[in-house]
Coordinates of C-alpha atoms in Angstrom, one line a residue:
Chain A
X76 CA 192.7 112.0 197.6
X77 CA 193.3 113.3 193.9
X78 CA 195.2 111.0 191.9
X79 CA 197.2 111.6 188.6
X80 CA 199.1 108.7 186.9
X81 CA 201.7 109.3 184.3
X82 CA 203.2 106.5 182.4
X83 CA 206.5 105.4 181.9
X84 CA 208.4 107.2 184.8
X85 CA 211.5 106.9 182.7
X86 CA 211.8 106.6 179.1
X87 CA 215.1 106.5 177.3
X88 CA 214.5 107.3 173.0
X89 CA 216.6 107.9 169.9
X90 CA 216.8 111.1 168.4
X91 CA 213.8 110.8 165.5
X92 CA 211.4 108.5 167.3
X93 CA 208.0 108.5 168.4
X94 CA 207.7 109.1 172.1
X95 CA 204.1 109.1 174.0
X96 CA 203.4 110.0 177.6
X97 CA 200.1 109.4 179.2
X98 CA 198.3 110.6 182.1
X99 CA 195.1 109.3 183.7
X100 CA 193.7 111.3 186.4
X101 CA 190.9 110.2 188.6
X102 CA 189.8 113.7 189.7
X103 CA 186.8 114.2 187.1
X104 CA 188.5 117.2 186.9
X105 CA 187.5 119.3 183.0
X106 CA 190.9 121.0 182.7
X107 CA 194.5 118.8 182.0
X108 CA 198.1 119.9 181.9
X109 CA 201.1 119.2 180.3
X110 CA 204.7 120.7 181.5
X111 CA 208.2 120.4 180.8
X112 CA 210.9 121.2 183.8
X113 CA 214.5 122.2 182.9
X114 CA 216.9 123.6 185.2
X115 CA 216.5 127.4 185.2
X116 CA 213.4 127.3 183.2
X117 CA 210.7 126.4 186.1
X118 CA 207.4 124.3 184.8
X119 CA 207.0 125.6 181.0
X120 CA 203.6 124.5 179.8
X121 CA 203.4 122.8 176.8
X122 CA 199.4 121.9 176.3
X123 CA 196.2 121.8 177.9
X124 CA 193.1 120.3 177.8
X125 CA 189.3 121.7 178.7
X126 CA 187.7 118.5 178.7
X127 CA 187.6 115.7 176.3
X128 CA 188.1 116.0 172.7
X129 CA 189.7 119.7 173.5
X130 CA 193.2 120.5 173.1
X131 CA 195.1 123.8 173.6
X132 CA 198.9 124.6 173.0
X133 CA 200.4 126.5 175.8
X134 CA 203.7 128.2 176.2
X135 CA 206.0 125.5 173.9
X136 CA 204.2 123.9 172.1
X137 CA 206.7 123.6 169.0
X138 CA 207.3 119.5 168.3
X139 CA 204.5 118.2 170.5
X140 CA 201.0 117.3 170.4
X141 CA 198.3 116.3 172.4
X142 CA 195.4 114.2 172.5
X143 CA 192.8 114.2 175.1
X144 CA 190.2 111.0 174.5
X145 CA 188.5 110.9 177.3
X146 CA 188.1 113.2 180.7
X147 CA 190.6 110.9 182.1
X148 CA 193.3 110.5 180.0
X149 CA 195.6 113.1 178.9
X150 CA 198.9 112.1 175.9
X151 CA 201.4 114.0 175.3
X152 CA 203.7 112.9 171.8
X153 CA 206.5 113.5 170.3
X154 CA 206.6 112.4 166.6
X155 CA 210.4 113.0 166.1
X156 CA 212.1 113.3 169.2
X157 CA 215.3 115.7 169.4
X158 CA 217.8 115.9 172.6
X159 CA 216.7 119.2 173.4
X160 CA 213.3 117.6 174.8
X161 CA 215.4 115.6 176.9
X162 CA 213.6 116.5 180.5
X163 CA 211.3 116.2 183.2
X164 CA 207.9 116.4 182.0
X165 CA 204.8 116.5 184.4
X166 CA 200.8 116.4 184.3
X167 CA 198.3 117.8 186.0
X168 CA 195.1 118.0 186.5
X169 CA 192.5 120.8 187.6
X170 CA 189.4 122.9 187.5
X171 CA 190.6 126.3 187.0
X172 CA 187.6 129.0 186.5
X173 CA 185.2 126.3 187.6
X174 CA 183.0 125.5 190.7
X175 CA 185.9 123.4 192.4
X176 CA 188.8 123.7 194.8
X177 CA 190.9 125.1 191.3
X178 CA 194.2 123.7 192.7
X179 CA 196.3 121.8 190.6
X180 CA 197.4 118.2 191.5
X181 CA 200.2 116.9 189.8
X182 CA 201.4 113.6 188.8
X183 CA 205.1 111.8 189.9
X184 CA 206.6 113.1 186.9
X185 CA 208.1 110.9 183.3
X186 CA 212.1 111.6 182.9
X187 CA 212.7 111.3 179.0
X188 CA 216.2 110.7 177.8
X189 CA 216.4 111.6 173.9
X190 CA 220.0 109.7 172.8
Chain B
X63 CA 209.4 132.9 183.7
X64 CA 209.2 136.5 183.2
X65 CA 205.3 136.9 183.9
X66 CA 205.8 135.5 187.2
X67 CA 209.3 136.2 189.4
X68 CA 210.4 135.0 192.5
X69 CA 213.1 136.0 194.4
X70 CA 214.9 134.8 196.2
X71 CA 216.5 132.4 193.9
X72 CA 218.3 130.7 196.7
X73 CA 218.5 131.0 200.4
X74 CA 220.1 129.5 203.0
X75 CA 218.3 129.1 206.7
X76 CA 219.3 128.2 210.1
X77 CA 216.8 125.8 211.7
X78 CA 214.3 128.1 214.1
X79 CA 214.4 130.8 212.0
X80 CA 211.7 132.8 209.7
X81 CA 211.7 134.0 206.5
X82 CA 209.7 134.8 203.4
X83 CA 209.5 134.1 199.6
X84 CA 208.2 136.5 196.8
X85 CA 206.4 136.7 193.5
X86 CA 206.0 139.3 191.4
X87 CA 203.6 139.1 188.5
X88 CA 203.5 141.0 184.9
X89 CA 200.3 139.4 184.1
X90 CA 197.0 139.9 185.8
X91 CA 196.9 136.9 188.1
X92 CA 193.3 135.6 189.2
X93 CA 194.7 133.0 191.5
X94 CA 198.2 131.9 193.5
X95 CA 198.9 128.3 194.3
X96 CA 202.3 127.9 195.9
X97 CA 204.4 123.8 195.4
X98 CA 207.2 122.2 197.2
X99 CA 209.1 120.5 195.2
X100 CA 210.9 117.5 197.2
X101 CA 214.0 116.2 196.8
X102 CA 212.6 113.0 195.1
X103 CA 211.2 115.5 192.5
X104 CA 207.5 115.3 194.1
X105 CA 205.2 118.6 193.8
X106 CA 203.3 119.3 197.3
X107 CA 200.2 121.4 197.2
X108 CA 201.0 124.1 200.1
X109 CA 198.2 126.9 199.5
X110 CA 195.5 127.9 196.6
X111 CA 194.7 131.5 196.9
X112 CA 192.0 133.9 196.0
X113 CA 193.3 137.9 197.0
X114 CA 193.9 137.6 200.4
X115 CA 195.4 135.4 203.0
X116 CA 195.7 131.3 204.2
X117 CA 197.9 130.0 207.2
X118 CA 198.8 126.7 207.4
X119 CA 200.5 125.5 210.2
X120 CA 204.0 126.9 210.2
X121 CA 203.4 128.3 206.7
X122 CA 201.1 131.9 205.6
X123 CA 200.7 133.2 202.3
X124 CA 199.2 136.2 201.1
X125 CA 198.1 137.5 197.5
X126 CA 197.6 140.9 196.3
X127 CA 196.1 140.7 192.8
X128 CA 196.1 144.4 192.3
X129 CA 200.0 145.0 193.5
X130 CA 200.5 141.8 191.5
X131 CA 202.2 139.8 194.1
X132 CA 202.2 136.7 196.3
X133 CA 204.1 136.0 199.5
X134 CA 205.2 132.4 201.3
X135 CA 206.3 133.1 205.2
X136 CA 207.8 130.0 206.9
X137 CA 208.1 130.4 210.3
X138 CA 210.1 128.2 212.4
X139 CA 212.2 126.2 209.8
X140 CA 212.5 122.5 209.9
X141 CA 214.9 120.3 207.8
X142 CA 212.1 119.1 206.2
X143 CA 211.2 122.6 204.7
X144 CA 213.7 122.1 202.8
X145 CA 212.9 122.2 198.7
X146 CA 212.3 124.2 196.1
X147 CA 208.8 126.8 196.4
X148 CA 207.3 127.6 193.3
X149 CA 204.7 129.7 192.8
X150 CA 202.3 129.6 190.2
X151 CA 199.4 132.3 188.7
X152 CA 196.7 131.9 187.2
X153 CA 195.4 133.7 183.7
X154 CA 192.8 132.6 182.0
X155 CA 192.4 129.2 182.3
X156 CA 196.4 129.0 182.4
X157 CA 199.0 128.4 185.2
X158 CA 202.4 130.2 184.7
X159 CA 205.0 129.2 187.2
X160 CA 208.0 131.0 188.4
X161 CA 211.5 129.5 188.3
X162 CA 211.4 128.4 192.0
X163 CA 213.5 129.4 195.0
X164 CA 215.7 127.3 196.3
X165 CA 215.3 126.4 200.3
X166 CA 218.3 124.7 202.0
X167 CA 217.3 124.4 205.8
X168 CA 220.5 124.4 208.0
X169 CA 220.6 122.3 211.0

C-alpha cells in the first residue's frame, strides 16, 4: 500500500516565522507534490518535485519554497509566515508520464495556523 | 479552478438513488483521477483514467479527452458516499483540481 507521511499534522506559527512541512513517501515514486486547500479554492498546487535535487513552482508559488533531498522526502517552507497561508496543506506523491499506475496518493494532510 | 470545473457544486441525494458529477476542462487533459474527500479531511483514490471508461463497484467514470470532460456516476447512494468528489487533470507533468462537489447523502 503507498504510503505518504507529512509532518506535524497541526502546526500553530507567528506571523514572520519560519515554518517547514515535510513529507516522506515510501512509493519510489520520481514525481512529489505540494498543495494548499482553502474553502472555495479546491487543491492549489504550490511545488513539485521530478525526483531528487529537482524542484518546480506550480500554481502559487509566491512565499514558499521547496526542497527535495532525496526521492523520499519532500519540504515545503515558509521563511516568513503571513495569515493568509493559514490552511490545509497536503502532499503527494506520483509517477505522472511514467511507466506506473500515474495516480496520485496523498498524505493525511498538515493544518497550519499563522497567528 | 477555472482549467477544470465541476458542477454541481452541491447536491443533495436521497439514499437509493443515482446521480452523476461533471468536469469540464479548458486545458488539454492527458489523464482524470477522481478523490473523495472524507469528512476527517482524508483524500480516497476512486478512479485514474486514460480516455475512456472504469466501473467500480457502485461507482463509473468516463473521460473524453477530446470533448474535454470527465464524468463520476454513483449508483445506488449510501450514507457513506457522502463527501466531497474532486476531480483532477493532468497536463504535463501537473495535476489541476477542480473546486469539488459537495455530496450530502440523505437517509
Amino acid at each position: 500500500e503507498a504510503a505518504v507521511t507529512q509532518s506535524p499534522r497541526n502546526k500553530v506559527a507567528v506571523t514572520g516565522g519560519k515554518v517547514t512541512l515535510s513529507c516522506n513517501q515510501t512509493n519510489n515514486h520520481n514525481n512529489m507534490y505540494w498543495y494548499r486547500q482553502d474553502t472555495g479554492h479546491g487543491l492549489r498546487l504550490i511545488h513539485y518535485s521530478y525526483g531528487a535535487g529537482s524542484t518546480e513552482k506550480g500554481d502559487i508559488p509566491d512565499g514558499y519554497k521547496a526542497s527535495r533531498p532525496s526521492q523520499e522526502n519532500f519540504s515545503l517552507i515558509l521563511e516568513l509566515a503571513t495569515p493568509s497561508q493559514t490552511s490545509v496543506y497536503f502532499c503527494a506523491s506520483g509517477d505522472l508520464g511514467g511507466v506506473n499506475t500515474g495516480q496520485l496518493y496523498f498524505g493525511e494532510g498538515s493544518k497550519l495556523t499563522v497567528l | 479552478g477555472d482549467k477544470v470545473k465541476q458542477s454541481p457544486s452541491a447536491l443533495s441525494l436521497q439514499e437509493g438513488t443515482n446521480s452523476a458529477l461533471r468536469c469540464n476542462f479548458s486545458i488539454a487533459a492527458t489523464t482524470v483521477q477522481w478523490f473523495l474527500q472524507n469528512p476527517r479531511g482524508s483524500l480516497i483514490n476512486l478512479f485514474y483514467l486514460v480516455p475512456g471508461t472504469k466501473e467500480n463497484g457502485r461507482l463509473k467514470s468516463a473521460f473524453d479527452s477530446k470533448e474535454s470532460y470527465s464524468t463520476l456516476h454513483i449508483r445506488d447512494a449510501q450514507l457513506e458516499d457522502s463527501g466531497t468528489y474532486f476531480c483532477a487533470a493532468e497536463n504535463t507533468n501537473k495535476v489541476v483540481f477542480g473546486t469539488g462537489t459537495r455530496l450530502q447523502v440523505l437517509p
